[in-house]
Coordinates of C-alpha atoms in Angstrom, one line a residue:
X1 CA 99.6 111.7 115.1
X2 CA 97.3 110.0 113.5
X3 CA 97.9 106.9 115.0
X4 CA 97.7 107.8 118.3
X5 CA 94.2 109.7 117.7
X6 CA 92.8 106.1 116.1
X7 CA 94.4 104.4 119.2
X8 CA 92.7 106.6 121.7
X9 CA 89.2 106.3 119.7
X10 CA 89.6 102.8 120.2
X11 CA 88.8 102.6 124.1
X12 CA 85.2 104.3 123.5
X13 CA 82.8 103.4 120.9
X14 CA 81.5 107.4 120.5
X15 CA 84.7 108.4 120.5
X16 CA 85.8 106.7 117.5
X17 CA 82.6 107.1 115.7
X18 CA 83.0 111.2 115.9
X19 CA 87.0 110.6 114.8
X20 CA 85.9 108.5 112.3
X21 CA 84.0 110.9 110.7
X22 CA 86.4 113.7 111.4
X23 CA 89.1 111.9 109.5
X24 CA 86.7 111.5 106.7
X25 CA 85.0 115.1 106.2
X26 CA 89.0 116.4 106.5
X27 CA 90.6 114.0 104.3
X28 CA 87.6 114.1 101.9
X29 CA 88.2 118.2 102.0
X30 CA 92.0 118.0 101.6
X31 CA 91.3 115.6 98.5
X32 CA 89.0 117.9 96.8
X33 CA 91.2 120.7 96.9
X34 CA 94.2 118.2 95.8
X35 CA 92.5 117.2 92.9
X36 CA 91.2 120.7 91.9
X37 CA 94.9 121.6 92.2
X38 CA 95.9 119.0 89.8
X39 CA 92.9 119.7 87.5
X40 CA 93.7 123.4 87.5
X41 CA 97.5 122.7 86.5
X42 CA 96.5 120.1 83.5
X43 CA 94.5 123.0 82.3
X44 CA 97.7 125.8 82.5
X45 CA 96.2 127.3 86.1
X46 CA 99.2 126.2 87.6
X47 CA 100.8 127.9 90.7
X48 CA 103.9 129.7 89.6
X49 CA 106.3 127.3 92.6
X50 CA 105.4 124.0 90.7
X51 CA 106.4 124.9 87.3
X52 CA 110.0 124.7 87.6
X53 CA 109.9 121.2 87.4
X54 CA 108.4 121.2 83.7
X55 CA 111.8 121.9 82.7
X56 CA 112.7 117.8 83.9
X57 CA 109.6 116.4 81.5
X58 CA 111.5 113.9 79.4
X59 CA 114.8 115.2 80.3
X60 CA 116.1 111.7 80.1
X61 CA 114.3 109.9 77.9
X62 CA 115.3 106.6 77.3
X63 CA 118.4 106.4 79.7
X64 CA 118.3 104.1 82.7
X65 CA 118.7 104.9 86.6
X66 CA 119.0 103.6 89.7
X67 CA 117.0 104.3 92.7
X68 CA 119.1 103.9 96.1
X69 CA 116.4 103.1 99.0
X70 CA 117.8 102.9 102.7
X71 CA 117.2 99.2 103.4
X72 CA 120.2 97.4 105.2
X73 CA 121.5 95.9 102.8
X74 CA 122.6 98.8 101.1
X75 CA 126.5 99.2 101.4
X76 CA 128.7 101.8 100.4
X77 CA 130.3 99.5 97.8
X78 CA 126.9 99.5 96.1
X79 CA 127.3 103.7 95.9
X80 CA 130.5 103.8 94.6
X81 CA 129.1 101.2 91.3
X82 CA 127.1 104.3 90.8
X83 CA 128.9 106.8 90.5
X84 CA 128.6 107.2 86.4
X85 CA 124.9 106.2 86.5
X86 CA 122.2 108.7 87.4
X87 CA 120.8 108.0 90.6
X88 CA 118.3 108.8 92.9
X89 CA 118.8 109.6 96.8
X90 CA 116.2 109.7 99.2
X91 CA 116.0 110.4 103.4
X92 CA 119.2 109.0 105.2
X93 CA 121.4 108.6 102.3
X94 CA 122.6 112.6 103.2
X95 CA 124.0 111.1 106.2
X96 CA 126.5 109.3 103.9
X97 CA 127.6 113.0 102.1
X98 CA 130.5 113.0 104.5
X99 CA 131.6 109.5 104.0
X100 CA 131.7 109.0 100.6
X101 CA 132.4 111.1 97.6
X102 CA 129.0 109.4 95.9
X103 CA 126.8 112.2 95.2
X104 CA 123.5 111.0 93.4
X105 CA 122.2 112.6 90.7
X106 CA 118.9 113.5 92.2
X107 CA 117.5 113.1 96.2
X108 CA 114.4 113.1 97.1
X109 CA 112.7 113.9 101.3
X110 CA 109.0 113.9 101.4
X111 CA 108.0 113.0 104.6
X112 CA 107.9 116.3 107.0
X113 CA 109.0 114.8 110.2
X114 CA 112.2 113.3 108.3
X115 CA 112.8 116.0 106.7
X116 CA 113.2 118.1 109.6
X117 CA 115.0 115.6 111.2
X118 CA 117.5 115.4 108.7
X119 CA 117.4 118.9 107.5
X120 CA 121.0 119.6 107.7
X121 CA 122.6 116.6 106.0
X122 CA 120.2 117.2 103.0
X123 CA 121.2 121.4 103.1
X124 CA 124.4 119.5 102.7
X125 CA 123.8 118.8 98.4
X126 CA 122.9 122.2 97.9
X127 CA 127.1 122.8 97.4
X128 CA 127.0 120.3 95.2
X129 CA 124.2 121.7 92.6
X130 CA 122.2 118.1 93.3
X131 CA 118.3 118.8 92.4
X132 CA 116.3 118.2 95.7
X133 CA 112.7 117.3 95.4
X134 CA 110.5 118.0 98.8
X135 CA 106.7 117.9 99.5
X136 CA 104.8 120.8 100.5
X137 CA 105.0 119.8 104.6
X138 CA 108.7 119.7 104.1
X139 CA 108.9 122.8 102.6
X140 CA 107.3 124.7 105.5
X141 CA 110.5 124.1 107.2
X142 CA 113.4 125.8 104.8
X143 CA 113.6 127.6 102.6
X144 CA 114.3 126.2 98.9
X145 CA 117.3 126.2 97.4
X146 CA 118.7 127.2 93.6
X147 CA 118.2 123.5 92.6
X148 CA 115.2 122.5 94.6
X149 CA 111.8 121.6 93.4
X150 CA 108.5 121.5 95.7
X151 CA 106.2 119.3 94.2
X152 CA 102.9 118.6 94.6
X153 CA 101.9 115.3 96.4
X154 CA 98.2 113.9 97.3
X155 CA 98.6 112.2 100.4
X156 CA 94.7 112.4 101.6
X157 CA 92.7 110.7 98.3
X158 CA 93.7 106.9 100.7
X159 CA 94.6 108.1 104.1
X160 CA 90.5 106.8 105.4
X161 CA 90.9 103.9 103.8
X162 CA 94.3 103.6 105.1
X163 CA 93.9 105.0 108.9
X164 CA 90.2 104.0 108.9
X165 CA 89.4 100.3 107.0
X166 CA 92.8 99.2 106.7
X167 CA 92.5 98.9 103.3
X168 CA 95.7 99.5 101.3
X169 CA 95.2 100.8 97.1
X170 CA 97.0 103.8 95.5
X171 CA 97.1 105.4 92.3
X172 CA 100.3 106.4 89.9
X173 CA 101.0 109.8 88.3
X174 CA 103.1 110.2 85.4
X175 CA 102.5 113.9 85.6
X176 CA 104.7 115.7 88.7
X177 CA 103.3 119.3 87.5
X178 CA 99.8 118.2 87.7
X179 CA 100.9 115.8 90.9
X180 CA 102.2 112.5 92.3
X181 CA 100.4 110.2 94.5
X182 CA 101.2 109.2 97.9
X183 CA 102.0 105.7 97.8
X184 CA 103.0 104.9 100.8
X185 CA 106.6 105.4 100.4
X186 CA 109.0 108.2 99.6
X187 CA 110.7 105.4 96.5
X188 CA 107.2 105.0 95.3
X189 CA 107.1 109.4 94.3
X190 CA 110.7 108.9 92.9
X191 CA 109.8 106.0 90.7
X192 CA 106.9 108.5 89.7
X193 CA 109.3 111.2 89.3
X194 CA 111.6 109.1 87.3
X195 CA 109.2 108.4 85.2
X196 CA 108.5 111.8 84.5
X197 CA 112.1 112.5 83.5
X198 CA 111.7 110.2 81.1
X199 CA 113.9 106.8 82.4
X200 CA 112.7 103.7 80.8
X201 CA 115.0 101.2 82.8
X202 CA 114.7 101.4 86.9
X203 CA 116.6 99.8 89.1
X204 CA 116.3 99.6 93.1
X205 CA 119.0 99.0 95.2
X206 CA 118.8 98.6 99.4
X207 CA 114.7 98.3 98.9
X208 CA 114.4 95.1 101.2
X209 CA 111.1 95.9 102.5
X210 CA 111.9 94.0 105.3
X211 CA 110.3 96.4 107.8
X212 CA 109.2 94.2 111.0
X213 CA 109.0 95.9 114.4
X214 CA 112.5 95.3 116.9
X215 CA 114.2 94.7 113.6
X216 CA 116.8 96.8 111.9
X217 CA 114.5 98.8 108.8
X218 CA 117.0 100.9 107.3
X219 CA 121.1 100.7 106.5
X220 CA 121.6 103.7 109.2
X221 CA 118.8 104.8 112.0
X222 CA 118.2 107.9 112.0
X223 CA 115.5 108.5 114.8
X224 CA 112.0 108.5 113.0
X225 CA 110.0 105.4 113.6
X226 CA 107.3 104.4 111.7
X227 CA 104.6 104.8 113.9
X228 CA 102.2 102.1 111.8
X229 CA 105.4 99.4 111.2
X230 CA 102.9 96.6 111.8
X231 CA 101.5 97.2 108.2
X232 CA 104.7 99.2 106.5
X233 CA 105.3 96.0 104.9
X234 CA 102.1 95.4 103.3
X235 CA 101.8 99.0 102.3
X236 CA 104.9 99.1 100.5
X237 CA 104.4 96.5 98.4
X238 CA 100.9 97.0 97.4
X239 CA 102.6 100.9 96.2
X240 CA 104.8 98.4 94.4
X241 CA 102.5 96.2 92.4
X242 CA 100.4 99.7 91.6
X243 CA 103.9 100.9 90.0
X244 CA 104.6 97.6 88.0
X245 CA 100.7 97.6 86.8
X246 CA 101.1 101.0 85.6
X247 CA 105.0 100.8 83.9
X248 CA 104.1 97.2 82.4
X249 CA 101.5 99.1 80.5
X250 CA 103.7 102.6 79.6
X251 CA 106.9 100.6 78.3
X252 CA 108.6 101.4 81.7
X253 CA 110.8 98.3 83.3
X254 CA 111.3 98.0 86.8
X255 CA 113.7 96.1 88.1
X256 CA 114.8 94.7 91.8
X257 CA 118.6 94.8 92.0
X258 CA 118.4 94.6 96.0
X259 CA 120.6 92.5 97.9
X260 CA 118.3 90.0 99.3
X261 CA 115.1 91.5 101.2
X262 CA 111.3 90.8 100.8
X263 CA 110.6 92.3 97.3
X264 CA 109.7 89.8 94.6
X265 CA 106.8 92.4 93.1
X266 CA 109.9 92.9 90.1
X267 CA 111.9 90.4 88.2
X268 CA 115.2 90.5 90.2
X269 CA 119.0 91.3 88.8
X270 CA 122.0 91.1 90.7
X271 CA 123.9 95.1 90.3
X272 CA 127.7 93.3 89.8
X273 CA 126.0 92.2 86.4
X274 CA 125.1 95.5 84.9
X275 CA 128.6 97.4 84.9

């Protein structure tokens, strides 16, 4: 939507002055009452939904996972290396739940429009006792399970600077009750939420951040294109570098066990070597 509004304000000069400043007041509004939210909840003002997930802080403290993204080189032989390793899930791995008896340990849908797009292939992992994390938008649109968390995300404090200048930064939470930060990427809030849970080795797998429009972006479409592809790539990796600034700091290693792809923000390991 967004998108589309800037593309329109483009063809007259008042126009995209008044959405300009729209985007702005709104985003700078939303932001505020982000970040009083997450101020409120450091404090112990916390809204009764968001403190389930307390019961995760440092859960895993110490123990290594692996964060399956949906890039095309992801195979199902990589799933089934997994299968004693705790694992993260995210968007159209559900689509696998009936191929495959991989079940990650975690799986993680934060964008709304995916979400509701895939809806019934993630309602799938609620038989299976698998802790779901979901965003507030995607929340709207079921009801959550026994072993779902809602979590609070800021998705507004760079959306100007992202819809408006062009200009790509983000920031890193260690703190999911307080809040995660948008960072341009549903991996970049898992690697937060790892982090969280207390994993001090991370490895990704199928992140090829190869994303180039008329070129295949994920291992499986699944009907939700990225309506701002031209600079997904750039994006993604600057949420990358913001992750590897903040974990070289926290005694947090990161590490790209992809097949391939575009990353090199990471030192890279091949995943045959660590079984």
């Amino acid at each position: 939507m967004m998108a589309k509004l800037l593309k329109i304000a483009n063809k007259n000069i008042m126009f995209k002055l008044t959405v300009y400043a729209f985007i702005w007041l709104i985003m700078g509004l939303i932001n505020i009452a982000n970040e009083g939210g997450r101020f409120l909840r450091k404090i112990g003002f916390g809204a009764k939904k968001y403190k389930k997930i307390k019961s995760l802080k440092d859960k895993y403290k110490g123990e290594r996972c692996f964060i399956i993204c949906t890039g095309p080189s992801l195979t199902l032989d990589d799933l089934n290396k997994l299968k004693k390793e705790y694992s993260f899930g995210m968007n159209s791995i559900s689509l696998l739940y009936d191929k495959t008896d991989f079940r990650p340990s975690f799986f993680g849908c934060i964008d709304e429009g995916v979400f509701v797009k895939l809806r019934d292939s993630i309602l799938k992992y609620d038989s299976s006792n698998i802790p779901v994390f979901i965003s507030g938008r995607a929340a709207k649109h079921c009801a959550l399970r026994q072993h779902w968390y809602e979590i609070p995300i800021n998705v507004a404090y760079h959306t100007y600077d992202r819809w408006v200048k062009n200009k790509f930064w983000c920031k890193f939470s260690d703190d999911a009750y307080a809040g995660l930060y948008d960072m341009y990427s549903v991996t970049h809030v898992l690697i937060q939420l790892a982090v969280y849970m207390g994993f001090k080795k991370i490895y990704l797998i199928g992140c090829d951040c190869n994303q180039e429009k008329g070129k295949q972006v994920h291992f499986k479409d699944y009907g939700v294109p990225d309506a701002a592809i031209d600079t997904a790539r750039e994006r993604n990796i600057n949420g990358f570098e913001a992750v590897k600034e903040y974990c070289d700091t926290h005694d947090v290693n990161v590490y790209n066990a992809t097949r391939g792809g575009m990353l090199e923000v990471f030192e890279r390991v091949k995943l045959e070597d660590l079984f």
